[in-house]
PDB file of C-alpha atoms in Angstrom:
ATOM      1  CA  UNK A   1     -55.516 -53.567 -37.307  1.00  0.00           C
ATOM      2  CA  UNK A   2     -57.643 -50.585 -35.776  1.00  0.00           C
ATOM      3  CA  UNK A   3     -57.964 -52.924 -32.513  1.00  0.00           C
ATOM      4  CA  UNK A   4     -54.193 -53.246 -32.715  1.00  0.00           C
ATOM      5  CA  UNK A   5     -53.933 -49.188 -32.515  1.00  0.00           C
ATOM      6  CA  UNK A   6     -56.803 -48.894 -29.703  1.00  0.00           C
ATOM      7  CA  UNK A   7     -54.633 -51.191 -27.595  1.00  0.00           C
ATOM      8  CA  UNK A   8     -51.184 -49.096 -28.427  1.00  0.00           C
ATOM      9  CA  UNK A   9     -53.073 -46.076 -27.513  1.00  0.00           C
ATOM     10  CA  UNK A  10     -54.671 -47.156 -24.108  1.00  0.00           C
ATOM     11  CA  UNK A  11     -51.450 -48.504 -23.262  1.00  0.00           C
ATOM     12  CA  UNK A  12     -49.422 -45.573 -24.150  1.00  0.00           C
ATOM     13  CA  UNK A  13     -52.221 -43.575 -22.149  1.00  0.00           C
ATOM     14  CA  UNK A  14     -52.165 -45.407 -19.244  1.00  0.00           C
ATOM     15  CA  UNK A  15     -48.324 -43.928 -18.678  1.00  0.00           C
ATOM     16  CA  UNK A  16     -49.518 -40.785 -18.593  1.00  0.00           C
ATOM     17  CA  UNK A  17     -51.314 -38.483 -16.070  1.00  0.00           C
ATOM     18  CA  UNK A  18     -52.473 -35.171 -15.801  1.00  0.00           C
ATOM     19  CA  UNK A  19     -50.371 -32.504 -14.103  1.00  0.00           C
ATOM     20  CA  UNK A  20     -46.804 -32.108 -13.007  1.00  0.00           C
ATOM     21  CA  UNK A  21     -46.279 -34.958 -10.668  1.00  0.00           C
ATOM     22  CA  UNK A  22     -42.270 -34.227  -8.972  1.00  0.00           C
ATOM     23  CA  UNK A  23     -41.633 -37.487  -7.192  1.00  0.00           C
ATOM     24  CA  UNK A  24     -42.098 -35.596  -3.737  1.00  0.00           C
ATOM     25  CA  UNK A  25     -45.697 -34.786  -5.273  1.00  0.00           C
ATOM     26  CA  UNK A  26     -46.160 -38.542  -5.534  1.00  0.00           C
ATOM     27  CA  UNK A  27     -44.570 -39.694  -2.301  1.00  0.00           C
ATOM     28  CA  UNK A  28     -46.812 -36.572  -0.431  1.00  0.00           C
ATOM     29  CA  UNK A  29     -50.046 -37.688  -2.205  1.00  0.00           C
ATOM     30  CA  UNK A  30     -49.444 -41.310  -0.501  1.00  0.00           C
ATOM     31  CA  UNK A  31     -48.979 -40.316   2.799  1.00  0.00           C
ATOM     32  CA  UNK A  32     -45.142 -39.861   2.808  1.00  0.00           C
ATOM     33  CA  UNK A  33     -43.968 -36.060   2.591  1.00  0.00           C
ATOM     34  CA  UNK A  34     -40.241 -35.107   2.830  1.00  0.00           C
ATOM     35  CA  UNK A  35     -38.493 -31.893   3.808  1.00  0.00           C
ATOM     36  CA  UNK A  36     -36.374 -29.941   1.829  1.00  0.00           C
ATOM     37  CA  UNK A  37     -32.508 -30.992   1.833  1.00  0.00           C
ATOM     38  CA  UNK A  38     -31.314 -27.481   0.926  1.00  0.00           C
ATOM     39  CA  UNK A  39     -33.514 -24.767   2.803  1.00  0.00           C
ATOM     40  CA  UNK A  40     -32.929 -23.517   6.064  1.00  0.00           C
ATOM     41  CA  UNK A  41     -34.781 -20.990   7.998  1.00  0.00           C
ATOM     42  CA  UNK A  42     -31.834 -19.056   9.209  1.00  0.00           C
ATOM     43  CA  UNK A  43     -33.937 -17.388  11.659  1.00  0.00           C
ATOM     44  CA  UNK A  44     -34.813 -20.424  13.668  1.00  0.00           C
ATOM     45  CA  UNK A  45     -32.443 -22.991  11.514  1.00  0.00           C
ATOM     46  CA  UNK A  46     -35.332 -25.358  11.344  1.00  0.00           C
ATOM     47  CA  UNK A  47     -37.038 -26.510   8.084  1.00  0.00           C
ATOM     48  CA  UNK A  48     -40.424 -25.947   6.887  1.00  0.00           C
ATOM     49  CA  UNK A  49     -42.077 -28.644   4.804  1.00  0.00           C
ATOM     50  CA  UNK A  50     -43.473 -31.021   3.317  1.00  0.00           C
ATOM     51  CA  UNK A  51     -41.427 -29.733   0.278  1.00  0.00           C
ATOM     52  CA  UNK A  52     -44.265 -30.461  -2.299  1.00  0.00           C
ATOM     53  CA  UNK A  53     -47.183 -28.697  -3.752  1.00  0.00           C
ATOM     54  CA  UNK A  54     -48.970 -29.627  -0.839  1.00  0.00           C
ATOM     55  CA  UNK A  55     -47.257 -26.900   0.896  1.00  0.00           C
ATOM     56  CA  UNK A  56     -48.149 -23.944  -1.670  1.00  0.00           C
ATOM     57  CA  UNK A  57     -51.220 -25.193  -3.117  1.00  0.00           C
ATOM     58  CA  UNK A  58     -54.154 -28.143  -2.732  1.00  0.00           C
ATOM     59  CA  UNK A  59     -52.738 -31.278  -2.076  1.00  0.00           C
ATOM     60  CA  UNK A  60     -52.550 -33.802  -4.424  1.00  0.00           C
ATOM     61  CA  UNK A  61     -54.124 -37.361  -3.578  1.00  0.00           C
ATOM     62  CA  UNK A  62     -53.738 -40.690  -4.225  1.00  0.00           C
ATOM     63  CA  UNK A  63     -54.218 -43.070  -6.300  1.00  0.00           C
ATOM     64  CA  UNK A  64     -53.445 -41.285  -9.465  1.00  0.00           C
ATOM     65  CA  UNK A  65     -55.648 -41.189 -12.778  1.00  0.00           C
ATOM     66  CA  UNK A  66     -54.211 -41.682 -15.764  1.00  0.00           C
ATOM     67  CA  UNK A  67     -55.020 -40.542 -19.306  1.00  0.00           C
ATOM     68  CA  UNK A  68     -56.773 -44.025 -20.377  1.00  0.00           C
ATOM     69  CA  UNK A  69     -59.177 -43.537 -17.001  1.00  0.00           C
ATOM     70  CA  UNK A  70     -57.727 -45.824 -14.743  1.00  0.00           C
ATOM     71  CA  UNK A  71     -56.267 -45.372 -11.523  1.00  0.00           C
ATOM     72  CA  UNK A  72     -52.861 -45.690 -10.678  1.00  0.00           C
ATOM     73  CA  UNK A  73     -52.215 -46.886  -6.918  1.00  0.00           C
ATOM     74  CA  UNK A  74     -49.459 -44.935  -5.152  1.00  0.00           C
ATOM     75  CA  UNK A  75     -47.214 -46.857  -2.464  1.00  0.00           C
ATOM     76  CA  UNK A  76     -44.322 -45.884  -0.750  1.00  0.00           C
ATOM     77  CA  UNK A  77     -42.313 -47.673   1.742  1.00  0.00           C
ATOM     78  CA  UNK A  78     -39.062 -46.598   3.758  1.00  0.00           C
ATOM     79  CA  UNK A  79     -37.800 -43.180   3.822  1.00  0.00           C
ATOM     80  CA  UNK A  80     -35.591 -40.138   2.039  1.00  0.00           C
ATOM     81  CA  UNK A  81     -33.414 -39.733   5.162  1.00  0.00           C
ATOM     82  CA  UNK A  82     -32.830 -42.863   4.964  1.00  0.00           C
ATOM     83  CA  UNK A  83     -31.884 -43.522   1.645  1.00  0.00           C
ATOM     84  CA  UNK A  84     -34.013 -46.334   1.650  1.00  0.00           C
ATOM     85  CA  UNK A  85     -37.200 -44.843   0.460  1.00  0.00           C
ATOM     86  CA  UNK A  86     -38.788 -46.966  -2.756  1.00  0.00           C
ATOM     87  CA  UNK A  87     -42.107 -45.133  -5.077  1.00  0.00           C
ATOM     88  CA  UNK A  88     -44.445 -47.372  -7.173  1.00  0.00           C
ATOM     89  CA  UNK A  89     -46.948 -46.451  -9.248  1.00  0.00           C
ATOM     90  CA  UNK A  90     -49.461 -49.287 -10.424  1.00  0.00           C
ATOM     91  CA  UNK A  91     -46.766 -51.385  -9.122  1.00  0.00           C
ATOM     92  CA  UNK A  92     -43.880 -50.363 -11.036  1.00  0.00           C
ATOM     93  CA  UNK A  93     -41.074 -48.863  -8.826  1.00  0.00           C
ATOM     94  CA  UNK A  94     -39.772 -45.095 -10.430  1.00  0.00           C
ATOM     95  CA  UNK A  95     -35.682 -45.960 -10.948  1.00  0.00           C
ATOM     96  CA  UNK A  96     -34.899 -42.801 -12.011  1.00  0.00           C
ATOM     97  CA  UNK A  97     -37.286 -39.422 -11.449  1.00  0.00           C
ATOM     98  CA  UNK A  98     -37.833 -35.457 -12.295  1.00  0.00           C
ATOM     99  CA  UNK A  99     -36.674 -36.041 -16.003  1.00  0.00           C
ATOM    100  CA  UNK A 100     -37.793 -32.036 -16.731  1.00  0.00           C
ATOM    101  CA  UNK A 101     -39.166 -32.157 -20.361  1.00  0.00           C
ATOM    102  CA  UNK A 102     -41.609 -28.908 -21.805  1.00  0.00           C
ATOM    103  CA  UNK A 103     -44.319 -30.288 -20.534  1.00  0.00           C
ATOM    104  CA  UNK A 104     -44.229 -31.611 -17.126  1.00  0.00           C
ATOM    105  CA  UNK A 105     -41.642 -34.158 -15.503  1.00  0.00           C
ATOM    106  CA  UNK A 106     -40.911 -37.951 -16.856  1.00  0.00           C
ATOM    107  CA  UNK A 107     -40.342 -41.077 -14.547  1.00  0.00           C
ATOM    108  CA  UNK A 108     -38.805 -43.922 -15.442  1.00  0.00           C
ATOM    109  CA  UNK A 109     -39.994 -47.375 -14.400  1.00  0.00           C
ATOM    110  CA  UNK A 110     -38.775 -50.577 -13.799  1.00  0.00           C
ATOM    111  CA  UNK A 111     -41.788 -52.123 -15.763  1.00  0.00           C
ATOM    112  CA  UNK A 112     -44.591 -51.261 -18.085  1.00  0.00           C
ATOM    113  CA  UNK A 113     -48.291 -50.466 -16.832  1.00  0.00           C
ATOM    114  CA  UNK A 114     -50.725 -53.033 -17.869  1.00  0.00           C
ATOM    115  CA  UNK A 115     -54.053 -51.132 -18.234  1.00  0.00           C
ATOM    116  CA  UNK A 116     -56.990 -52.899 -17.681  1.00  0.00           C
ATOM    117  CA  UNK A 117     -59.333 -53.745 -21.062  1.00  0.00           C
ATOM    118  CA  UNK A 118     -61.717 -51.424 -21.082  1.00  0.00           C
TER     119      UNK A 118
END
């Protein structure tokens, strides 16, 4: 039964990471920044980005780590402005993102995480 537990807990780990990873965090730490939608520089009326931490602070990187120790590979393919854009993490496409909760932000995916035994 303890085994049982140790496998709950990886796998419940494994959905996790450290930090507060936005969806634009995650797209910019692939390779794929966006702009802001809603900010203008009304002095030149052009639009500063990439609208992520990257643009405050360190950037964040790719592939992710997650609480059980194991990365989490970051792909993106198509784009915001194009309403086309699609974000998976360790394969699992994020259907629904920037779920504010007290701690951070939660994603949902299409599929669970399989960690790898460790």
């Amino acid at each position: 039964e303890n085994l049982f537990d140790e496998e709950k807990a990886l796998f419940m780990r494994h959905h996790a990471v450290r930090g507060k990873w936005g969806i634009e965090d995650i797209a910019a730490a692939a390779g794929k920044p966006t702009r802001p939608v809603d900010y203008v520089d009304l002095t030149t009326y052009e639009r500063p980005g990439p609208y992520n931490k990257a643009f405050f602070a360190e950037p964040l990187k790719a592939p992710m780590l997650s609480l059980a120790d194991q990365k989490l590979e970051v792909e993106v393919t198509g784009e915001l402005k194009d309403m086309n854009r699609i974000v998976k993490v360790g394969g699992a496409q994020i259907v629904k993102s920037n779920i504010r909760c007290w701690n951070g932000y939660v994603h949902f995916i299409d599929r669970p995480l399989r960690p790898k035994r460790m």
